Coordinates of C-alpha atoms and ligand atoms in Angstrom, one line a residue:
M1 CA 0.0 0.0 0.0
S2 CA 1.4 3.3 -0.9
D3 CA 1.9 6.2 1.6
S4 CA -0.6 8.4 -0.2
L5 CA -3.4 5.8 -0.6
Q6 CA -5.0 3.8 2.2
R7 CA -7.6 1.1 1.9
N8 CA -11.0 2.1 3.1
D9 CA -11.5 0.8 6.6
P10 CA -14.7 -1.2 6.7
N11 CA -15.4 0.1 10.2
S12 CA -15.0 3.7 9.3
P13 CA -18.1 5.8 8.8
T14 CA -16.8 6.6 5.3
A15 CA -17.0 2.9 4.4
S16 CA -20.8 2.9 3.9
S17 CA -20.6 5.2 0.9
P18 CA -17.8 5.2 -1.6
H19 CA -19.1 8.6 -2.9
N20 CA -19.8 10.8 0.1
G21 CA -19.5 13.9 -2.0
D22 CA -16.5 15.5 -0.3
G23 CA -13.9 13.9 -2.4
S24 CA -12.3 11.9 0.4
I25 CA -12.8 8.5 -1.3
N26 CA -12.1 7.7 -5.0
H27 CA -14.0 5.3 -7.2
D28 CA -11.8 2.3 -6.3
G29 CA -12.7 2.6 -2.6
Y30 CA -9.4 4.1 -1.7
V31 CA -9.2 6.9 0.8
N32 CA -7.1 10.0 0.1
P33 CA -5.7 10.6 3.6
L34 CA -5.3 14.4 2.9
R35 CA -9.1 14.7 2.5
D36 CA -10.2 12.1 5.0
P37 CA -10.8 13.5 8.4
Q38 CA -10.2 10.1 10.0
D39 CA -7.4 10.6 12.4
K40 CA -4.0 8.9 11.7
R41 CA -2.4 9.7 15.0
L42 CA -5.2 8.6 17.3
P43 CA -6.4 5.4 15.8
R44 CA -7.8 4.3 19.1
I45 CA -11.5 3.8 18.6
A46 CA -13.9 3.7 21.6
G47 CA -15.7 0.4 22.2
P48 CA -19.5 0.1 22.5
G49 CA -21.0 2.7 24.8
G50 CA -22.8 6.0 25.1
M51 CA -22.8 9.3 26.9
V52 CA -25.5 11.1 28.9
I53 CA -25.0 14.8 29.2
F54 CA -26.4 16.8 32.1
G55 CA -26.5 20.5 31.4
V56 CA -26.8 19.9 27.7
T57 CA -28.4 23.4 27.0
G58 CA -25.4 25.2 28.7
D59 CA -22.7 27.1 26.8
L60 CA -20.1 24.4 27.2
A61 CA -22.2 21.6 25.8
R62 CA -23.3 23.7 22.9
K63 CA -20.0 25.2 22.0
K64 CA -17.6 22.4 22.9
L65 CA -19.0 19.0 23.9
L66 CA -21.6 18.4 21.1
P67 CA -19.2 19.6 18.3
A68 CA -16.4 17.4 19.8
I69 CA -18.7 14.4 19.8
Y70 CA -19.5 14.9 16.1
D71 CA -15.9 15.5 15.3
L72 CA -15.0 12.2 16.9
A73 CA -17.7 10.5 14.9
N74 CA -16.5 12.1 11.8
R75 CA -13.0 11.0 12.4
G76 CA -14.2 7.4 12.8
L77 CA -13.3 7.2 16.5
L78 CA -16.7 6.5 17.9
P79 CA -18.3 3.1 17.6
A80 CA -21.2 2.7 15.1
S81 CA -23.5 2.0 18.1
F82 CA -22.6 5.2 20.0
A83 CA -25.6 6.9 21.7
L84 CA -25.9 10.4 23.1
V85 CA -28.6 11.1 25.6
G86 CA -29.4 14.7 26.8
Y87 CA -31.1 15.2 30.2
G88 CA -32.7 18.4 31.2
R89 CA -35.8 20.3 32.1
R90 CA -37.0 21.2 28.6
E91 CA -40.0 19.3 27.2
W92 CA -38.0 18.2 24.2
S93 CA -38.9 15.3 21.8
K94 CA -36.1 13.3 20.2
Q95 CA -36.5 15.5 17.1
D96 CA -36.2 18.7 19.1
F97 CA -33.0 17.5 20.7
E98 CA -31.6 16.2 17.4
D99 CA -32.3 19.7 15.8
Y100 CA -30.5 21.4 18.7
V101 CA -27.5 19.1 18.5
R102 CA -27.3 19.5 14.7
T103 CA -27.3 23.3 15.0
A104 CA -24.5 23.1 17.6
V105 CA -22.5 20.8 15.4
E106 CA -23.0 22.9 12.3
Q107 CA -21.9 26.0 14.2
G108 CA -19.1 24.5 16.2
A109 CA -17.5 21.4 14.7
R110 CA -13.9 21.5 13.6
T111 CA -14.3 19.0 10.7
D112 CA -16.6 19.3 7.7
F113 CA -20.3 18.4 8.1
R114 CA -21.1 15.1 6.4
E115 CA -24.7 14.1 6.2
S116 CA -23.9 10.4 6.3
V117 CA -21.9 10.7 9.5
W118 CA -24.6 13.0 11.0
Q119 CA -27.4 10.6 10.1
R120 CA -25.7 7.7 11.9
L121 CA -25.0 9.8 15.0
A122 CA -28.5 11.2 15.0
E123 CA -30.1 7.7 15.2
G124 CA -28.5 7.3 18.6
I125 CA -29.6 10.7 19.9
H126 CA -32.3 10.9 22.6
F127 CA -33.6 13.3 25.2
V128 CA -35.0 12.7 28.7
T129 CA -37.0 15.4 30.4
G130 CA -36.6 15.9 34.2
T131 CA -35.0 17.8 37.0
F132 CA -32.0 16.7 39.1
T133 CA -34.2 15.6 42.0
D134 CA -37.0 13.8 40.1
D135 CA -37.0 10.1 41.0
E136 CA -39.5 9.3 38.2
A137 CA -37.4 11.1 35.5
F138 CA -34.3 9.2 36.5
D139 CA -36.2 5.9 36.3
R140 CA -37.2 6.9 32.8
L141 CA -33.6 7.7 32.1
A142 CA -32.6 4.2 33.3
A143 CA -35.3 2.7 31.1
Q144 CA -34.1 4.7 28.1
L145 CA -30.5 3.6 28.6
E146 CA -31.6 0.0 29.0
E147 CA -33.6 0.2 25.8
L148 CA -30.5 1.7 24.0
D149 CA -28.4 -1.2 25.3
R150 CA -30.8 -3.6 23.6
S151 CA -31.6 -1.7 20.4
R152 CA -28.3 0.1 19.7
G153 CA -25.8 -2.2 21.4
T154 CA -24.3 0.3 23.9
A155 CA -23.7 -2.8 26.1
G156 CA -24.4 -1.2 29.4
N157 CA -21.4 1.1 29.1
W158 CA -22.3 4.7 30.0
A159 CA -20.4 7.9 30.7
Y160 CA -22.3 10.7 32.6
Y161 CA -21.0 14.1 31.7
L162 CA -21.9 16.6 34.5
S163 CA -21.7 19.9 32.7
I164 CA -23.7 21.5 35.6
P165 CA -22.8 23.7 38.6
P166 CA -21.1 21.6 41.4
A167 CA -24.0 22.5 43.7
N168 CA -26.1 20.0 41.7
F169 CA -23.5 17.2 41.8
P170 CA -24.9 15.7 45.0
D171 CA -28.4 15.4 43.6
V172 CA -27.3 13.9 40.3
C173 CA -24.9 11.5 41.9
H174 CA -27.5 10.4 44.4
Q175 CA -30.1 9.9 41.6
L176 CA -27.6 7.9 39.4
D177 CA -26.9 5.7 42.4
R178 CA -30.5 5.3 43.4
S179 CA -31.6 4.3 39.9
G180 CA -28.8 1.8 39.6
L181 CA -27.1 3.7 36.8
A182 CA -23.8 4.4 38.7
Q183 CA -22.6 0.9 39.4
S184 CA -20.2 -0.8 37.0
G185 CA -20.6 -4.5 36.5
E186 CA -18.4 -7.4 35.6
D187 CA -18.8 -6.8 31.9
Y188 CA -20.0 -3.2 31.6
W189 CA -18.7 0.2 32.9
R190 CA -20.1 3.4 34.3
R191 CA -18.0 6.6 34.5
V192 CA -18.6 10.1 35.5
I193 CA -17.0 13.1 33.8
I194 CA -17.0 16.3 35.8
E195 CA -16.2 19.9 34.9
K196 CA -14.5 22.5 37.1
P197 CA -14.9 24.3 39.3
F198 CA -14.0 21.5 41.7
G199 CA -15.0 23.5 44.7
H200 CA -14.0 27.0 45.7
D201 CA -11.4 26.1 48.3
L202 CA -9.8 23.1 49.8
A203 CA -12.7 22.3 52.2
S204 CA -15.4 22.5 49.5
A205 CA -13.2 20.4 47.1
Q206 CA -12.8 17.7 49.7
E207 CA -16.5 17.7 50.3
L208 CA -17.2 17.5 46.6
N209 CA -14.7 14.7 46.1
R210 CA -16.3 12.9 49.1
I211 CA -19.8 13.1 47.5
V212 CA -18.6 12.0 44.0
N213 CA -16.4 9.2 45.4
S214 CA -19.2 7.9 47.6
V215 CA -21.0 6.9 44.4
F216 CA -18.2 6.5 41.8
P217 CA -14.9 4.9 42.7
E218 CA -12.0 7.2 41.9
D219 CA -11.0 5.2 38.9
A220 CA -14.4 5.9 37.4
V221 CA -14.1 9.7 37.9
F222 CA -12.7 11.8 35.0
R223 CA -12.1 15.5 36.0
I224 CA -11.8 17.7 33.0
D225 CA -9.0 20.2 32.9
H226 CA -9.3 21.1 29.2
Y227 CA -5.8 22.5 29.1
L228 CA -4.4 19.0 29.4
G229 CA -6.2 18.0 26.2
K230 CA -4.3 20.6 24.2
E231 CA -1.6 19.2 21.9
T232 CA 0.9 21.8 23.0
V233 CA 0.4 21.0 26.6
Q234 CA 1.0 17.3 25.9
N235 CA 4.1 18.3 24.0
I236 CA 5.7 19.6 27.2
L237 CA 6.1 15.9 28.1
A238 CA 7.4 15.0 24.7
M239 CA 9.9 17.8 24.7
R240 CA 11.2 17.1 28.1
F241 CA 11.2 13.3 28.1
A242 CA 11.9 12.4 24.4
N243 CA 15.0 14.6 24.0
Q244 CA 18.4 14.8 25.5
L245 CA 18.9 18.4 24.6
F246 CA 16.8 20.1 27.3
D247 CA 17.1 18.0 30.4
P248 CA 20.6 19.0 31.4
M249 CA 19.6 22.6 31.7
W250 CA 16.1 22.0 33.1
N251 CA 17.0 23.0 36.7
S252 CA 18.1 25.7 39.0
H253 CA 21.7 25.7 37.8
Y254 CA 20.6 27.2 34.5
I255 CA 17.1 28.5 34.8
D256 CA 16.7 31.9 36.5
H257 CA 12.9 31.9 36.7
V258 CA 9.8 30.6 34.9
Q259 CA 6.8 32.7 33.7
I260 CA 3.5 31.0 33.1
T261 CA 1.0 33.3 31.4
M262 CA -2.6 32.8 30.3
A263 CA -3.9 36.1 28.9
E264 CA -7.3 36.6 27.4
D265 CA -8.5 39.6 25.4
I266 CA -12.2 38.8 26.1
G267 CA -14.1 40.3 29.0
L268 CA -16.8 38.8 31.1
G269 CA -20.0 40.0 29.4
G270 CA -22.6 37.4 29.9
R271 CA -20.7 35.2 32.4
A272 CA -21.4 37.2 35.5
G273 CA -23.4 34.4 37.0
Y274 CA -20.5 32.0 37.0
Y275 CA -17.6 34.4 37.5
D276 CA -18.7 36.9 40.1
G277 CA -17.3 35.7 43.4
I278 CA -15.0 33.2 41.7
G279 CA -12.3 35.3 40.0
A280 CA -9.2 34.7 38.0
A281 CA -7.2 32.8 40.5
R282 CA -9.9 30.2 41.1
D283 CA -11.0 30.1 37.5
V284 CA -7.6 29.6 35.9
I285 CA -4.6 29.4 38.3
Q286 CA -6.1 26.7 40.5
N287 CA -6.5 24.3 37.6
H288 CA -4.9 25.2 34.2
L289 CA -1.8 27.1 35.4
L290 CA -1.0 24.7 38.3
Q291 CA -1.3 21.8 35.9
L292 CA 1.0 23.5 33.4
L293 CA 3.5 24.1 36.3
A294 CA 3.3 20.5 37.3
L295 CA 4.1 19.3 33.8
V296 CA 7.0 21.7 33.5
A297 CA 8.5 21.0 36.9
M298 CA 7.8 17.3 37.6
E299 CA 10.4 14.5 37.4
E300 CA 10.4 12.0 34.6
P301 CA 7.6 9.4 35.1
I302 CA 8.8 5.8 35.1
A303 CA 6.3 5.1 32.3
F304 CA 3.5 7.0 30.6
T305 CA 0.8 5.3 32.5
P306 CA -1.9 7.4 34.4
E307 CA -0.6 6.2 37.8
E308 CA 3.0 7.1 37.1
L309 CA 2.2 10.5 35.6
Q310 CA -0.2 11.4 38.4
A311 CA 2.4 10.2 41.0
E312 CA 5.0 12.7 39.6
K313 CA 2.5 15.5 39.4
I314 CA 1.4 14.9 42.9
K315 CA 5.0 14.9 44.1
V316 CA 5.8 18.2 42.6
L317 CA 2.5 19.8 43.7
R318 CA 3.3 18.8 47.2
A319 CA 6.5 20.7 47.0
V320 CA 5.0 23.9 45.8
E321 CA 4.5 26.8 48.2
P322 CA 3.4 30.4 47.6
V323 CA 6.2 32.9 48.3
R324 CA 5.4 35.5 51.1
P325 CA 4.7 38.2 51.9
F326 CA 1.6 38.2 49.7
S327 CA 1.6 42.0 49.7
K328 CA 4.8 41.8 47.5
Y329 CA 4.6 38.4 45.8
T330 CA 1.0 38.4 44.6
A331 CA -1.1 40.9 42.5
R332 CA -4.7 41.2 41.4
G333 CA -6.8 43.6 39.5
Q334 CA -10.1 44.4 37.8
Y335 CA -10.3 45.7 34.3
T336 CA -11.6 49.2 33.8
A337 CA -13.2 50.7 30.6
D338 CA -10.7 51.5 27.9
W339 CA -9.7 51.0 24.3
Q340 CA -8.9 47.4 23.4
G341 CA -7.6 47.6 19.9
S342 CA -10.1 49.7 18.0
N343 CA -13.0 49.0 20.4
F344 CA -13.9 50.9 23.5
V345 CA -15.0 48.2 26.0
P346 CA -16.7 48.6 29.4
G347 CA -15.0 47.9 32.7
L348 CA -16.0 45.0 34.9
R349 CA -18.2 47.1 37.1
D350 CA -20.3 48.1 34.1
E351 CA -20.7 44.6 32.7
E352 CA -24.2 43.3 33.0
G353 CA -24.9 41.2 36.0
F354 CA -21.9 42.4 38.0
D355 CA -22.3 44.1 41.3
P356 CA -20.5 47.4 40.9
E357 CA -19.0 46.8 44.3
S358 CA -17.7 43.4 43.4
T359 CA -14.3 42.5 44.7
T360 CA -13.9 39.7 42.2
E361 CA -10.5 39.9 40.5
T362 CA -10.2 39.5 36.7
Y363 CA -6.4 39.5 36.9
A364 CA -4.4 37.4 39.3
A365 CA -0.6 36.8 39.6
C366 CA 1.4 35.0 42.2
T367 CA 4.9 33.8 42.9
L368 CA 5.5 30.1 43.8
Q369 CA 8.5 28.3 44.9
I370 CA 9.2 24.5 44.6
N371 CA 11.0 23.0 47.5
S372 CA 13.1 20.5 45.6
R373 CA 16.7 20.1 44.6
R374 CA 15.9 20.7 41.0
W375 CA 14.0 24.0 41.6
A376 CA 15.3 25.5 44.8
G377 CA 15.7 29.3 44.3
V378 CA 13.8 29.4 41.0
P379 CA 10.6 31.5 41.2
F380 CA 7.6 30.4 39.2
Y381 CA 5.6 33.5 38.3
L382 CA 2.0 32.7 37.3
R383 CA -0.4 35.3 35.8
T384 CA -3.8 35.2 34.1
G385 CA -6.3 37.9 33.2
K386 CA -9.2 39.0 31.1
R387 CA -9.2 42.0 28.8
L388 CA -5.4 42.0 28.4
G389 CA -3.4 43.1 25.4
R390 CA -3.9 39.9 23.5
R391 CA -4.9 36.3 23.8
V392 CA -1.9 34.2 24.5
T393 CA -0.9 31.2 26.7
E394 CA 2.8 30.5 27.1
I395 CA 5.4 29.1 29.4
A396 CA 8.7 30.9 29.4
L397 CA 11.8 29.4 30.9
V398 CA 14.2 32.3 31.3
F399 CA 17.8 31.3 31.7
K400 CA 20.5 32.8 33.9
S401 CA 22.9 35.2 32.2
A402 CA 26.2 33.7 31.1
P403 CA 28.6 33.9 34.1
H404 CA 31.1 35.9 32.1
L405 CA 30.9 37.9 28.8
P406 CA 34.3 38.3 27.1
F407 CA 32.9 41.2 24.9
A408 CA 32.9 44.9 25.3
E409 CA 29.9 46.0 27.2
T410 CA 28.7 48.2 24.4
M411 CA 28.6 45.2 22.1
T412 CA 26.1 43.3 24.2
A413 CA 23.7 46.1 25.1
A414 CA 21.0 44.3 23.1
L415 CA 21.6 40.9 24.6
G416 CA 19.0 39.7 27.1
Q417 CA 18.7 36.4 29.0
N418 CA 18.3 33.3 26.9
A419 CA 14.8 31.9 27.0
M420 CA 12.8 29.0 25.8
V421 CA 9.1 29.8 25.3
I422 CA 6.5 27.1 24.9
R423 CA 3.6 28.8 23.1
V424 CA 0.5 26.9 24.1
Q425 CA -1.8 29.1 22.0
P426 CA -2.3 30.7 19.6
D427 CA 0.6 30.2 17.1
E428 CA 1.4 26.9 18.8
G429 CA 5.1 26.2 18.9
V430 CA 8.4 26.6 20.7
L431 CA 10.7 29.6 20.5
M432 CA 14.3 29.7 21.6
R433 CA 15.9 33.1 22.2
F434 CA 19.7 33.4 22.3
G435 CA 22.4 35.9 21.4
S436 CA 23.9 36.0 17.9
K437 CA 26.6 38.0 16.3
V438 CA 25.2 40.9 14.3
P439 CA 26.8 40.8 10.8
G440 CA 29.5 43.4 10.4
S441 CA 33.1 44.1 11.4
A442 CA 32.4 44.5 15.2
M443 CA 31.7 41.7 17.6
E444 CA 28.3 42.9 18.4
V445 CA 25.8 40.4 19.9
R446 CA 22.1 40.7 20.1
D447 CA 19.0 38.5 20.7
V448 CA 17.6 36.4 17.9
N449 CA 14.8 33.9 17.9
M450 CA 14.7 30.3 16.6
D451 CA 11.1 29.3 16.1
F452 CA 9.3 26.0 15.7
S453 CA 5.7 26.4 14.6
Y454 CA 3.2 23.6 14.6
S455 CA 1.4 24.9 11.6
E456 CA 4.6 25.0 9.5
V457 CA 5.9 21.6 10.4
F458 CA 2.7 19.4 10.6
T459 CA 0.0 19.1 8.1
E460 CA -2.4 17.6 10.6
Q461 CA -4.7 20.0 12.4
S462 CA -4.7 19.6 16.1
P463 CA -7.9 18.1 17.5
E464 CA -9.8 20.2 20.0
A465 CA -9.0 19.5 23.6
Y466 CA -12.5 18.2 24.2
E467 CA -12.2 15.6 21.4
R468 CA -9.2 14.2 23.0
L469 CA -10.6 14.2 26.5
I470 CA -14.0 12.7 25.7
L471 CA -12.3 10.0 23.7
D472 CA -9.9 9.2 26.5
A473 CA -12.8 9.0 29.0
L474 CA -14.6 6.6 26.8
L475 CA -11.4 4.5 26.4
D476 CA -10.7 4.6 30.2
E477 CA -7.4 6.3 29.6
A478 CA -6.9 8.5 32.6
S479 CA -3.5 10.1 32.0
L480 CA -4.9 13.5 31.2
F481 CA -7.3 13.8 34.0
P482 CA -6.3 15.3 37.4
T483 CA -7.0 13.2 40.4
N484 CA -8.9 14.2 43.6
E485 CA -5.5 14.6 45.3
E486 CA -4.1 16.9 42.6
V487 CA -7.2 19.1 42.9
E488 CA -6.9 19.3 46.6
L489 CA -3.2 20.0 46.5
S490 CA -3.9 22.9 44.1
W491 CA -6.4 24.4 46.5
K492 CA -4.0 24.0 49.3
I493 CA -1.4 26.1 47.4
L494 CA -3.9 28.8 46.5
D495 CA -6.1 29.1 49.6
P496 CA -3.8 31.2 51.7
I497 CA -3.5 33.8 48.8
I498 CA -7.2 33.9 48.3
E499 CA -7.8 34.3 52.0
Y500 CA -5.3 37.2 52.1
W501 CA -7.0 38.9 49.2
A502 CA -10.4 38.5 50.8
K503 CA -9.4 40.8 53.6
R504 CA -8.1 43.4 51.3
G505 CA -11.2 44.9 49.7
R506 CA -11.3 45.9 46.0
P507 CA -8.5 45.0 43.6
E508 CA -6.6 47.6 41.8
G509 CA -8.0 48.7 38.4
Y510 CA -6.1 48.1 35.2
P511 CA -7.1 49.5 31.8
A512 CA -8.7 47.1 29.3
G513 CA -6.1 46.3 26.6
S514 CA -3.1 46.7 29.0
W515 CA -1.0 44.0 30.5
G516 CA -2.5 44.1 34.0
P517 CA -2.2 46.1 37.2
S518 CA 1.0 47.9 38.1
S519 CA 1.3 45.8 41.3
A520 CA 2.0 42.8 39.0
D521 CA 4.9 44.7 37.3
H522 CA 6.3 45.6 40.8
M523 CA 6.1 42.0 41.8
L524 CA 8.8 41.1 39.3
E525 CA 10.7 44.4 39.4
R526 CA 11.4 43.8 43.1
D527 CA 13.3 40.7 42.1
G528 CA 15.1 42.6 39.3
R529 CA 12.9 40.9 36.6
A530 CA 10.2 41.8 34.2
W531 CA 7.2 40.1 32.6
R532 CA 7.5 39.1 29.0
R533 CA 5.3 41.2 26.6
P534 CA 4.2 38.4 24.3
Ligands
BG6_601 C1 -11.9 28.2 31.2 C2 -12.2 29.4 32.0 O1 -11.5 27.1 32.0 O2 -10.9 28.5 30.2 C3 -12.6 30.6 31.1 O3 -13.3 29.1 32.9 C4 -11.5 30.8 30.1 O4 -12.7 31.8 31.9 C5 -11.3 29.5 29.3 O5 -12.0 31.8 29.2 C6 -10.1 29.7 28.3 O6 -9.9 28.5 27.6 P1 -9.1 28.5 26.2 O7 -9.0 27.1 25.8 O8 -9.8 29.4 25.3 O9 -7.8 29.1 26.6

């Protein structure tokens, strides 16, 4: 078989029709891999089973989960028997729910819409009406799933996706337990997928974990941190542990400090209900940024199994401690009305639904230390914010200056510290910054960049994080899901900072479109450092 032609897989959704109208299959039944969305790097196909989504009318389900399920089906990674059941209060028929899912897919899917794939998926789509406390409705749900097991072949394997506020977890878990839907059997599985926020501090996270774990054993719980589903985040592990180049300098001998940035240009319009009282630290640092830190700082796992990966992440999170005093080593802010690019945007206090007196921060920064031989003395500066200069997530490892420069000082005026920047998004890639001679007769040295860009090197488009994570949950592949212990350790790191802020009233304002409050700049200036301006 040639590289460019691959025989049509009889199990693939494309197999049913040699002419599906999008040019992916030619007349001999051969697939042109460049046009076929079937994934070549993730050929793992989920076995028989289905998913029930609670909170299916919410933003996350509409924008991310439903499109991701279609994309998986379109890539041939879901079984033919896959079933998708929505549960909610609306009085929807099967057809109403089908229409809703179709619109969400047409608007949000990453891969092309193909009628044949859709039709097959739509056959397995059902809706059950009910509230989270309604015994009778959960009994109907149980009957529906049993019927699908018989008619569609889902084989008793069900994943329950709780895309709902954590306050509803106890009711739903209790109902799943009561109606016999939560218990795995010898030859079928039941799993629960839960979305953050996993509590709002250590105590509430412990309580939430207790409730979930009282119904589902920990190995049946999949906590989503969608950053772990991003290709560039997984690439941190590939770069660190598949190469010899970086490891020798990945420590306090060579690294001066690490900056982890997750900046967004969007504001909070429309999200007040979720965000007010939560804030940037709980929303992003507690989960996404501490997970990034763990991947950057952890030791090499013995193997790439969930247990080994989680063990290393837990070990490093246990060694993390916030640097004090918090008056100097943390910063927070609230965006104020200003120009962001060519738009004049409102400040947080003018956003609909926000209490003008709200003390919720939209920018948070903190300094962490890791008490280990590898990282002693290397500060990790973490920052995140809304309405900042631009959308960018990156991890910058900034190296110590060379101990001695045998050049005239004037010749190195434009030489900074070496840096390695992992660009998580957008412009996914890795950048190395180092000094190079400027062409000419003088020995002048200045910074240059060496840039690896995903889009230039790979023809494959990265799957969406939710595609990867939903597939992994169906496959019982737990590597990319934080455990209850990781979640609790992350709260333990953050709680003292949040408690300190809570006593301090309103955060400082920062203009929309800027790079955050001045206290965040001072936080680094005190250490003789500066934030990168990505
Ligand atoms: C979510 C946060 O977890 O991540 C949001 O709750 C944030 O506030 C979002 O906007 C950002 O995700 P991404 O993938 O666009 O960087």
